mmCIF file of C-alpha atoms and ligand atoms in Angstrom:
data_model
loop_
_atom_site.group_PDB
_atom_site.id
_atom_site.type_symbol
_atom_site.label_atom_id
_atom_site.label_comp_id
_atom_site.label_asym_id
_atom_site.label_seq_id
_atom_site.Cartn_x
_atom_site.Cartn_y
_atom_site.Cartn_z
ATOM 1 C CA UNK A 1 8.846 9.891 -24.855
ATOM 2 C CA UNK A 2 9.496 7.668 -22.064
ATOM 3 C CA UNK A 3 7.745 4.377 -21.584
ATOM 4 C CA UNK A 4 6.285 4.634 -18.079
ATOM 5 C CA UNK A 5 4.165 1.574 -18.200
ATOM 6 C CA UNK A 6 4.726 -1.540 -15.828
ATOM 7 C CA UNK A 7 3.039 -5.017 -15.866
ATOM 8 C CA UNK A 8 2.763 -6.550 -12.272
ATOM 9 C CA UNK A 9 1.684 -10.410 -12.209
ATOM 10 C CA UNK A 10 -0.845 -9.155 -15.098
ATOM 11 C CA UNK A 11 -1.636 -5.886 -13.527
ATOM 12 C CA UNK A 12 -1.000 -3.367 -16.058
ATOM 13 C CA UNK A 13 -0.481 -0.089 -14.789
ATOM 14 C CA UNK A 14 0.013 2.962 -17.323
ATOM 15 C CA UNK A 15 2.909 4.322 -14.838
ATOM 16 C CA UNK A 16 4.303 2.915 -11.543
ATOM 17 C CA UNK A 17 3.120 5.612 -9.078
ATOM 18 C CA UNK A 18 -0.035 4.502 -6.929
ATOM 19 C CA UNK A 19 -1.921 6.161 -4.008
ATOM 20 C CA UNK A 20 -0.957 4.239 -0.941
ATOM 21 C CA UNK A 21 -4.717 2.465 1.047
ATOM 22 C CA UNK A 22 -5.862 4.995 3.898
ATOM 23 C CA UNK A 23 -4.134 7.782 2.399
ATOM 24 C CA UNK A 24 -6.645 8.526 -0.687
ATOM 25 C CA UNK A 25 -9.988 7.477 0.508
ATOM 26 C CA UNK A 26 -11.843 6.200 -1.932
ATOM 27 C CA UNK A 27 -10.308 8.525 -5.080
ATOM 28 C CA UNK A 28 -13.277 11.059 -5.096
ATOM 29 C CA UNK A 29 -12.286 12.592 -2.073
ATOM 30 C CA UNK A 30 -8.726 14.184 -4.301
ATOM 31 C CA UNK A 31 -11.229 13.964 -7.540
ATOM 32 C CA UNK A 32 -10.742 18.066 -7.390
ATOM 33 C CA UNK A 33 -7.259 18.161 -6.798
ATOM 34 C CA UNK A 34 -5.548 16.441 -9.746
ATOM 35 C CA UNK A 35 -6.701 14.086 -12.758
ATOM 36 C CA UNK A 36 -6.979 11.015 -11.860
ATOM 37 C CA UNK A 37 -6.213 9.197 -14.715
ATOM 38 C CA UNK A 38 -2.866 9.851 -14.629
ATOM 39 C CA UNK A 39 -2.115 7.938 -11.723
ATOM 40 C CA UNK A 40 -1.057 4.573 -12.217
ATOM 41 C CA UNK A 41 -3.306 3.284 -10.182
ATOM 42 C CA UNK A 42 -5.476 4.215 -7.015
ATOM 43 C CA UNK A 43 -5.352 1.743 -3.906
ATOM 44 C CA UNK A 44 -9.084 2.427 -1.512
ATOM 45 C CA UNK A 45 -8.906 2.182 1.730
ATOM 46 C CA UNK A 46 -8.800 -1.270 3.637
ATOM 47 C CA UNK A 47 -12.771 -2.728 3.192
ATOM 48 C CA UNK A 48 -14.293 -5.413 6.165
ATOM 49 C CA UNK A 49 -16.751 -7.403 5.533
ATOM 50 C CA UNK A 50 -18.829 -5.370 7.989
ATOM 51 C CA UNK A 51 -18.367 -1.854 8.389
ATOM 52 C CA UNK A 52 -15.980 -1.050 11.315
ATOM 53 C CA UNK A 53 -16.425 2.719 13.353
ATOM 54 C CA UNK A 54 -12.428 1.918 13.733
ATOM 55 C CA UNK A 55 -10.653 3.589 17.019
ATOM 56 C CA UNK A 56 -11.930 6.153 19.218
ATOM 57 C CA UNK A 57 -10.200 10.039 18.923
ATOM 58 C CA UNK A 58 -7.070 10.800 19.644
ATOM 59 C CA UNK A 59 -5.835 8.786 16.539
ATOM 60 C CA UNK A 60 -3.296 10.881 14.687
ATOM 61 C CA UNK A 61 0.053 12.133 16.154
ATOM 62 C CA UNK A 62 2.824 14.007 14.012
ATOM 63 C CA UNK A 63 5.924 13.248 14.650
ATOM 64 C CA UNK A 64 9.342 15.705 13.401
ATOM 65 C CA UNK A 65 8.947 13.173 10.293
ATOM 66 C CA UNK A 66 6.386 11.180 10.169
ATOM 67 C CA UNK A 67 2.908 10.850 11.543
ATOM 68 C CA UNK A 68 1.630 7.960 13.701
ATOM 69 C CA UNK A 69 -1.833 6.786 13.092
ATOM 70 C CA UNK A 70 -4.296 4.562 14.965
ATOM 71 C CA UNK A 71 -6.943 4.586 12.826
ATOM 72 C CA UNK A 72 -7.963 0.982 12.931
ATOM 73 C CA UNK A 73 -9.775 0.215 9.643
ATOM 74 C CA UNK A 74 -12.563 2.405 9.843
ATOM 75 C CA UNK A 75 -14.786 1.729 6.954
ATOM 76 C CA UNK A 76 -18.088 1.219 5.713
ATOM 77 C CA UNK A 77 -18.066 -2.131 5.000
ATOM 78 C CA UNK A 78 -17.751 -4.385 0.826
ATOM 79 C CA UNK A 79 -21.016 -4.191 0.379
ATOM 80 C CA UNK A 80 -21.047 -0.206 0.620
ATOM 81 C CA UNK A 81 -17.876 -0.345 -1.432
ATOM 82 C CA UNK A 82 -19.810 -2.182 -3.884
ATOM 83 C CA UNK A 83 -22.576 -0.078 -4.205
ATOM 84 C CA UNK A 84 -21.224 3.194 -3.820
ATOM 85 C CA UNK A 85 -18.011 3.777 -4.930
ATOM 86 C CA UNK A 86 -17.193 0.822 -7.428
ATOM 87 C CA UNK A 87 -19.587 2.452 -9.894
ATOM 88 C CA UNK A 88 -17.958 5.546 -9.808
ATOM 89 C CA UNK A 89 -14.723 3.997 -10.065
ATOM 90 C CA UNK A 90 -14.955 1.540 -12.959
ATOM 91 C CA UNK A 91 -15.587 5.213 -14.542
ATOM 92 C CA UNK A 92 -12.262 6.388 -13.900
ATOM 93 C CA UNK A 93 -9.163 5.426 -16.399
ATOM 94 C CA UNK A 94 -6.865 4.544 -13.683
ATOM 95 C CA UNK A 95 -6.021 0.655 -11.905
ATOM 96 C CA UNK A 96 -7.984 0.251 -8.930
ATOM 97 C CA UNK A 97 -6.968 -1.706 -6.457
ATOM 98 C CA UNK A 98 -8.848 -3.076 -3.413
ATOM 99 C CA UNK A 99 -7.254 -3.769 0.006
ATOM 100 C CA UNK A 100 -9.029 -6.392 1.719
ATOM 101 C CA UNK A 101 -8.699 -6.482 5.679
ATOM 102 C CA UNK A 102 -10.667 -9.197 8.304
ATOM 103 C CA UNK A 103 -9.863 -10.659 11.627
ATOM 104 C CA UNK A 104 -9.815 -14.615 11.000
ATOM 105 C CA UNK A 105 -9.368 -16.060 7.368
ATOM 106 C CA UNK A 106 -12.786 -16.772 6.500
ATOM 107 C CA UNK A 107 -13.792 -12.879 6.860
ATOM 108 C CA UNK A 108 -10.827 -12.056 4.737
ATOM 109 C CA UNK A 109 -12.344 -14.457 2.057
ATOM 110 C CA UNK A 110 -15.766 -13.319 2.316
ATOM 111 C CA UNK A 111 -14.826 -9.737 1.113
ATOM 112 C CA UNK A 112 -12.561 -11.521 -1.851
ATOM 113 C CA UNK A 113 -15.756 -13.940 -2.370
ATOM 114 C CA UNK A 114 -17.980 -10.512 -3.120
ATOM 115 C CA UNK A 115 -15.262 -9.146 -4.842
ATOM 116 C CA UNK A 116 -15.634 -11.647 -7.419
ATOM 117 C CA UNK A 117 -16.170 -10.532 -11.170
ATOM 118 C CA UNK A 118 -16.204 -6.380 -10.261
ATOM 119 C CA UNK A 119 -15.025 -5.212 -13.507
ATOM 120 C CA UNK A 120 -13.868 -2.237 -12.030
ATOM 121 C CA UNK A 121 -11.254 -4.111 -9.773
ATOM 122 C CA UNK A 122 -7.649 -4.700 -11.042
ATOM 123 C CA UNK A 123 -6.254 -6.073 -8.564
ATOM 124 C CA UNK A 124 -6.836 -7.144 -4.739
ATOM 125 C CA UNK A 125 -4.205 -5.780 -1.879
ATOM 126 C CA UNK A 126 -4.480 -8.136 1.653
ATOM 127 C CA UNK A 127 -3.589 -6.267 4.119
ATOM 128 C CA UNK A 128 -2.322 -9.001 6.937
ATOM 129 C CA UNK A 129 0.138 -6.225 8.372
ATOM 130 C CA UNK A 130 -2.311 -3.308 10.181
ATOM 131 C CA UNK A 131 -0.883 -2.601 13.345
ATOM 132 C CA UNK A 132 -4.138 -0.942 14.930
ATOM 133 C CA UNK A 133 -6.565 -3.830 15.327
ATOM 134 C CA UNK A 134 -7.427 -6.544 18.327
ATOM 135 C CA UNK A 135 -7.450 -9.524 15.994
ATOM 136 C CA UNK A 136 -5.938 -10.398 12.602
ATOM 137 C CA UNK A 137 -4.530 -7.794 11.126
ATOM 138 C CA UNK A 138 -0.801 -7.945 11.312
ATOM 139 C CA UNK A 139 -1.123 -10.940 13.511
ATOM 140 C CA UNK A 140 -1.275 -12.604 10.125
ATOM 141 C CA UNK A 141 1.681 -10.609 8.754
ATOM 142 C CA UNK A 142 4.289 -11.236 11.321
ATOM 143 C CA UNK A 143 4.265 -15.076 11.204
ATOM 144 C CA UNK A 144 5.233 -17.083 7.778
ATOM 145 C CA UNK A 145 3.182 -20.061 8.613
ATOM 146 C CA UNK A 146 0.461 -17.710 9.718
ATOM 147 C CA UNK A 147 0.574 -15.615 6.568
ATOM 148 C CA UNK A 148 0.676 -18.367 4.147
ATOM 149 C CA UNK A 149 -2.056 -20.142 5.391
ATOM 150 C CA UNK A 150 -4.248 -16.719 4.618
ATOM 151 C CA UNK A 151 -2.554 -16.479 1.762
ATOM 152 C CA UNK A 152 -4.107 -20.214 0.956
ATOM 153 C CA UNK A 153 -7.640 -19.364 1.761
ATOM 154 C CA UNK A 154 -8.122 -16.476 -0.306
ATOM 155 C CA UNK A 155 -6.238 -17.447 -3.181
ATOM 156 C CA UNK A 156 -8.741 -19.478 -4.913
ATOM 157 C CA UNK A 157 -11.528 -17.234 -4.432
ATOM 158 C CA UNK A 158 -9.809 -14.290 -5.917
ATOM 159 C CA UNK A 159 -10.021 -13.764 -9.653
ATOM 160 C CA UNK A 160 -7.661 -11.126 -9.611
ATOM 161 C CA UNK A 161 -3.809 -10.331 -9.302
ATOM 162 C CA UNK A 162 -3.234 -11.228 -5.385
ATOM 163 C CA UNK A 163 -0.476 -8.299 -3.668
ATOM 164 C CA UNK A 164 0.239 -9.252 -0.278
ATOM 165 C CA UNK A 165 1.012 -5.971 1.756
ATOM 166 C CA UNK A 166 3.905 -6.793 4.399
ATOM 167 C CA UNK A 167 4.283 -6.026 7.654
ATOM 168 C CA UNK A 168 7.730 -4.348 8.797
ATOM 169 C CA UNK A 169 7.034 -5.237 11.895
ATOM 170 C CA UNK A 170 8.604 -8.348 11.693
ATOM 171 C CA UNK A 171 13.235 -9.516 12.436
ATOM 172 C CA UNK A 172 13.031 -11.180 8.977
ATOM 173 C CA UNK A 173 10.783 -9.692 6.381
ATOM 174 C CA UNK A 174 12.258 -11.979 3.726
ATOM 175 C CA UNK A 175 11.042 -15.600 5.481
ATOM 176 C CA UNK A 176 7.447 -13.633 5.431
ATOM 177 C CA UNK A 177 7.546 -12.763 1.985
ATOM 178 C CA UNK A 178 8.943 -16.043 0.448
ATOM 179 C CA UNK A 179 5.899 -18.083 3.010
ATOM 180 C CA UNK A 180 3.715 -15.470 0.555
ATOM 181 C CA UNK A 181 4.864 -16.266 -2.696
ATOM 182 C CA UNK A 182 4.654 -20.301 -1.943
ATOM 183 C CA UNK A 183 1.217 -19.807 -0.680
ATOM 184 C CA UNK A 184 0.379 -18.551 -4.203
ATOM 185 C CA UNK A 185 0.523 -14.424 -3.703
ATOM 186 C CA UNK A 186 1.385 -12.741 -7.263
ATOM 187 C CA UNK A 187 3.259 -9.792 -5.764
ATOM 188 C CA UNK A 188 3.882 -8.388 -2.628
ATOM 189 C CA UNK A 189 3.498 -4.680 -1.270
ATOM 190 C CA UNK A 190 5.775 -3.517 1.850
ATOM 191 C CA UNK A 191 5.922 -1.604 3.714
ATOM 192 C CA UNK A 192 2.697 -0.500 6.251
ATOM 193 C CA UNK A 193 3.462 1.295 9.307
ATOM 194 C CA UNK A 194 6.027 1.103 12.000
ATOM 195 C CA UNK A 195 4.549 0.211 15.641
ATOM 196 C CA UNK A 196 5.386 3.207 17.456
ATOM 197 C CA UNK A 197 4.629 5.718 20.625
ATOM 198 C CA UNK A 198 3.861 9.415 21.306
ATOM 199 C CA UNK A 199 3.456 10.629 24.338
ATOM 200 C CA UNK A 200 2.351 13.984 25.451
ATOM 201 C CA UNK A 201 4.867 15.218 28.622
ATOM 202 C CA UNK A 202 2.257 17.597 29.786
ATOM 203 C CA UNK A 203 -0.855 15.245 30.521
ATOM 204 C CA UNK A 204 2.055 12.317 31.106
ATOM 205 C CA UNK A 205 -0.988 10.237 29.067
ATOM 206 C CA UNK A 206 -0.032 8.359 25.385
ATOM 207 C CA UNK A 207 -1.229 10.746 22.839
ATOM 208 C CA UNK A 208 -3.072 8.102 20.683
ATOM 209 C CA UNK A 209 -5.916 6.295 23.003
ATOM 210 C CA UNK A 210 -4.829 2.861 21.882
ATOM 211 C CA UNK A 211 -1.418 3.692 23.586
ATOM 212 C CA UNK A 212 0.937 2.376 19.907
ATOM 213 C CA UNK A 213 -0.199 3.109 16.691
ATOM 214 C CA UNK A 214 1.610 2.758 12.975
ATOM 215 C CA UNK A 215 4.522 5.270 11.983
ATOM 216 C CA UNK A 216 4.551 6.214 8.627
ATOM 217 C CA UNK A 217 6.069 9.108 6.463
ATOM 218 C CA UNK A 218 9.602 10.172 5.761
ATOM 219 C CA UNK A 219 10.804 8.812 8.960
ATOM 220 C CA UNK A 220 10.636 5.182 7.709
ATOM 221 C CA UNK A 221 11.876 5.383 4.284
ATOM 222 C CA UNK A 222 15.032 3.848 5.001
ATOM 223 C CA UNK A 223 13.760 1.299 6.724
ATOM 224 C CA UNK A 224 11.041 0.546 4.129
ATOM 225 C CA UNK A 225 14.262 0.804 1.225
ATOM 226 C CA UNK A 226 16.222 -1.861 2.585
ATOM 227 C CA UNK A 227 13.315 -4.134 3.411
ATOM 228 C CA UNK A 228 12.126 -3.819 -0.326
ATOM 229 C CA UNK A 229 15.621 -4.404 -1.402
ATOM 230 C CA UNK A 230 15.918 -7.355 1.058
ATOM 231 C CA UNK A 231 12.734 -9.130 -0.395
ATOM 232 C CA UNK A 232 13.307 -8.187 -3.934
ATOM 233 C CA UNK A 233 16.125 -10.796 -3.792
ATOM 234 C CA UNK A 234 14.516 -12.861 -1.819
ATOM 235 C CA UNK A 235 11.435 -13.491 -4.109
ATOM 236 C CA UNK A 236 10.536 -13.914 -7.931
ATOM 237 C CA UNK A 237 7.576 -12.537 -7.517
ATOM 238 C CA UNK A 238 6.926 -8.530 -8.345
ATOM 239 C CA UNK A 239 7.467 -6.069 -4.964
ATOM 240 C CA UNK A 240 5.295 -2.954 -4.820
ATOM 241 C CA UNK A 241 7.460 -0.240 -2.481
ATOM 242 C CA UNK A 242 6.397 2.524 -0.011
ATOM 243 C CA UNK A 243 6.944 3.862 3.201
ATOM 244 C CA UNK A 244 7.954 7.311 3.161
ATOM 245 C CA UNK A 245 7.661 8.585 -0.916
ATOM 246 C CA UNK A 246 7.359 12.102 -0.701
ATOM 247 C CA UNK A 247 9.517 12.806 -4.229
ATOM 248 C CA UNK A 248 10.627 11.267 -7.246
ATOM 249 C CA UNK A 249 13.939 10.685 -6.383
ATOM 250 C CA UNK A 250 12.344 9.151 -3.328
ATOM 251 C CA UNK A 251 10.588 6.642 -5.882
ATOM 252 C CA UNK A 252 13.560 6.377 -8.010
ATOM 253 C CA UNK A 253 15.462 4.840 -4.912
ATOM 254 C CA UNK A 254 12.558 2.223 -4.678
ATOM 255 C CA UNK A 255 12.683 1.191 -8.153
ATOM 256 C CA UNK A 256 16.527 1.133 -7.924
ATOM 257 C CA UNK A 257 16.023 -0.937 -4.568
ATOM 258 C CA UNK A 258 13.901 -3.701 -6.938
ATOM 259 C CA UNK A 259 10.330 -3.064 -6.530
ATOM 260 C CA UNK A 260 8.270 -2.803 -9.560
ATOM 261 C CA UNK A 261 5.791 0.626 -8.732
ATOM 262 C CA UNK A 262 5.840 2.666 -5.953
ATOM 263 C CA UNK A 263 2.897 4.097 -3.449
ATOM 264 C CA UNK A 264 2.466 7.303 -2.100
ATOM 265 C CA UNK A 265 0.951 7.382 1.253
ATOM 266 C CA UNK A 266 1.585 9.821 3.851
ATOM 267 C CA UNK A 267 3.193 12.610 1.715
ATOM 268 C CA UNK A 268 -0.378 12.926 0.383
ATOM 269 C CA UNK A 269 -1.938 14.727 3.434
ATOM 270 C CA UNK A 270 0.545 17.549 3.035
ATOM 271 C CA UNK A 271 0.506 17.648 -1.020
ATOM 272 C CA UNK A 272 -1.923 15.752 -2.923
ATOM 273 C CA UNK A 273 -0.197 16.651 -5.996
ATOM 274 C CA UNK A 274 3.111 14.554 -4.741
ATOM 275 C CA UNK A 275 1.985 11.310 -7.045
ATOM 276 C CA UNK A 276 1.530 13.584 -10.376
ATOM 277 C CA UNK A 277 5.127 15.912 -9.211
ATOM 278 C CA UNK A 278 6.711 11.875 -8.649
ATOM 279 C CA UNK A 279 5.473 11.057 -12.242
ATOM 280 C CA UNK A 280 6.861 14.332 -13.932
ATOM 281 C CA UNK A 281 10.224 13.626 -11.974
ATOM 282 C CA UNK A 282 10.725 10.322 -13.152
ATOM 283 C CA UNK A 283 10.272 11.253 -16.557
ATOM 284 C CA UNK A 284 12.731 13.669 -16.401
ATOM 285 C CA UNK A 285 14.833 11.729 -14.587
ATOM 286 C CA UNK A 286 14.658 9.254 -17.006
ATOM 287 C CA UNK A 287 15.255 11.156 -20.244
ATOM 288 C CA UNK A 288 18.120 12.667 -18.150
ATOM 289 C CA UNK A 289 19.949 9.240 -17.673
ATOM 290 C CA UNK A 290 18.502 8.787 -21.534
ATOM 291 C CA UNK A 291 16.827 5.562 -21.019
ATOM 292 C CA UNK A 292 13.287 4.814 -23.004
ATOM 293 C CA UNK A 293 11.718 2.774 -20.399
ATOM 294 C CA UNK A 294 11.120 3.095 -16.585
ATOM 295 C CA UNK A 295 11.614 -0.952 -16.228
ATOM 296 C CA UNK A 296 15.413 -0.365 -17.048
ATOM 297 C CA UNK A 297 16.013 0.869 -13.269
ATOM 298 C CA UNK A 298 14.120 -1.467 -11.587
ATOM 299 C CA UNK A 299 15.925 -3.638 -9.136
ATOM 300 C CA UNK A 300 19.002 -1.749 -11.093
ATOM 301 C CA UNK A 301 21.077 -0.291 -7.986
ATOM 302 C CA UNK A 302 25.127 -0.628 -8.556
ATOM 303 C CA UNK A 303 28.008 -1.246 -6.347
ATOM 304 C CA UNK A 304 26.033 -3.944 -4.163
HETATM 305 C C1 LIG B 1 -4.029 7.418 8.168
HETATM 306 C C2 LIG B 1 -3.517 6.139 7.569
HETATM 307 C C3 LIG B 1 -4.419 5.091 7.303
HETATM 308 C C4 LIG B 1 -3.956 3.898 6.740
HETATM 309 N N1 LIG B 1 -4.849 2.898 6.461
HETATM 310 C C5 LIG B 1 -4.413 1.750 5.845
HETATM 311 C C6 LIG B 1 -5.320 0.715 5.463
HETATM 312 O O1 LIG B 1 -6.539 0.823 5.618
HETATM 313 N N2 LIG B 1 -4.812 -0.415 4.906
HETATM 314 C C7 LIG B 1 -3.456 -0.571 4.683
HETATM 315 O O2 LIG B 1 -3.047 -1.609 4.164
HETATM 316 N N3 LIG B 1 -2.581 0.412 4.993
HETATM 317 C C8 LIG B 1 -3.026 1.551 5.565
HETATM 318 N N4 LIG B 1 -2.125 2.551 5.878
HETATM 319 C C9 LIG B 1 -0.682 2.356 5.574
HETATM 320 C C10 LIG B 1 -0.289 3.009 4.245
HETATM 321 O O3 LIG B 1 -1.020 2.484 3.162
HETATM 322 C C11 LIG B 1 1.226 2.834 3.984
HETATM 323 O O4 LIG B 1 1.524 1.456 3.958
HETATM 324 C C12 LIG B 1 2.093 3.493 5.058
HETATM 325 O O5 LIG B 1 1.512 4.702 5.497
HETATM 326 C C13 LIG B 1 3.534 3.746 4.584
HETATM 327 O O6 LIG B 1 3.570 4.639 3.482
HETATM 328 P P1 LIG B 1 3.774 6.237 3.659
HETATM 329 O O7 LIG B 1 4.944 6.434 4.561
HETATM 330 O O8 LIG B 1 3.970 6.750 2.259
HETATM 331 O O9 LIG B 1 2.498 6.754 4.267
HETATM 332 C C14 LIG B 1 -2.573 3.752 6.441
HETATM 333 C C15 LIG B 1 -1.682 4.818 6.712
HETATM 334 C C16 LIG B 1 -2.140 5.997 7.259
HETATM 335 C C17 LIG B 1 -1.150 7.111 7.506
#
């Protein structure tokens, strides 16, 4: 048997494929699809502290590969989290994984502040790279001094393993994620979505009505790969990768690349069974290349 189990900062997940926030609702919602439990972890959708109606309609786009989304944190709020869906999932025998959104710092550590002592939380995500909001957001993720100072005032309110979720928007991810890990983050997640534009030639109109939203999918797996392989030397801390895992050879690059687990974000929408097909293919992948533990390929790409 192969030992899929990985320990990030103290987050001990019982493989290293996790659904990627936005892309799995709040677990329930793919409860009939596949067992849960063999996940390695589930990550909810980005929580406010007040519930947010996000952006009006159009808000999705495909693209050939990839889909651009504008969906601007819609949510119901921490304190509905709280009440109606932490219950359910401190019943489930999986990590879960909150990521925590706000516009200014002290809304970002009100959520963590609530957050507090939920035994049903592993682990908190920040989210200080979302593309689709007026304030915060990545404004946060696209400036060290700007995302360490975040990084400052949640840290001490947060009883849990902090993961910092980068933006790619950004020349030099690596400055970003070292600011991170001196601010006191225990791992960083990268990427989220790629600003981008659709536009429909017929009406001559943007097809998203905020004009740019986030590009995500197979389109910007390269880009995501090198960025995770950029910051995985950059930083000691452990790097959670996505952007673009639709298979396990998909992941298998990631892990090579240097991050720790893997999410799975888009790739969900057109298969939810793409995390549990990504676990079975590692496995095998693994026993192929007869190695006992999944930790002996991470950050282990040759020839570089
Ligand atoms: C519809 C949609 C909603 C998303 N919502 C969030 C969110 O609330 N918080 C967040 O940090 N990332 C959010 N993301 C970004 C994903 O978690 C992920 O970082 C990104 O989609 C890249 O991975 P992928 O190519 O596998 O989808 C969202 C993505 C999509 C497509």
């Amino acid at each position: 048997m192969v030992d899929l189990r990985v320990n990030i900062a103290g987050l001990k997940l019982k493989n290293p494929v996790l659904t990627a926030s936005g892309t799995y609702g709040h677990g329930g919602e793919f409860a009939d699809f596949l067992d849960l439990a063999k996940l390695g972890g589930i990550v909810v959708k980005g929580t406010t502290l007040e519930p947010r109606q996000g952006n009006p309609a159009p808000r999705l786009a495909e693209t050939p590969s990839g889909l651009l989304n504008s969906v601007g944190l819609q949510n119901n709020g921490v304190d509905h989290l709280i009440a109606e869906h932490l219950p359910r999932l401190a019943g489930l025998d999986t990590a879960v994984i909150v990521n925590v959104s706000g516009s200014t710092p002290e809304d970002y550590a009100a959520v963590i502040q609530k957050l507090r002592g939920q035994k049903a939380i592993a682990a908190i995500e920040l989210n200080i790279s979302c593309p689709n909001v007026k304030s915060g957001g990545m404004a946060f993720g696209i400036d060290p001094a700007a995302a360490a100072g975040l990084v400052r005032a949640v840290k001490r309110f947060c009883d849990k393993p902090l993961i910092v979720k980068l933006s790619p928007n950004v020349t030099d991810i690596a400055s970003i994620a070292r600011a991170v890990e001196e601010a006191g983050a225990d791992a960083v997640s990268l990427i989220n979505t790629l600003l981008g534009l659709a536009i429909d030639v017929e009406t001559q109109k943007p097809k998203l009505s905020t004009i740019t939203g986030g590009l995500s999918g197979p389109a910007v797996k390269p880009v995501a790969l090198r960025m995770v392989w950029q910051v995985a030397r950059a930083v000691k801390i452990p790097v959670i990768g996505m952007g673009g895992i639709s298979s396990w050879a998909d992941a298998a690059e990631f892990l090579l690349a240097g991050a720790s687990a893997v999410q799975v974000g888009t790739a969900n929408f057109s298969d939810p069974l793409t995390p549990l097909k990504i676990i079975d293919g590692l496995t095998r992948y693994l026993q192929r290349k007869g190695l006992k533990k999944v930790t002996e390929i991470i950050g282990g790409l040759r020839g570089v």
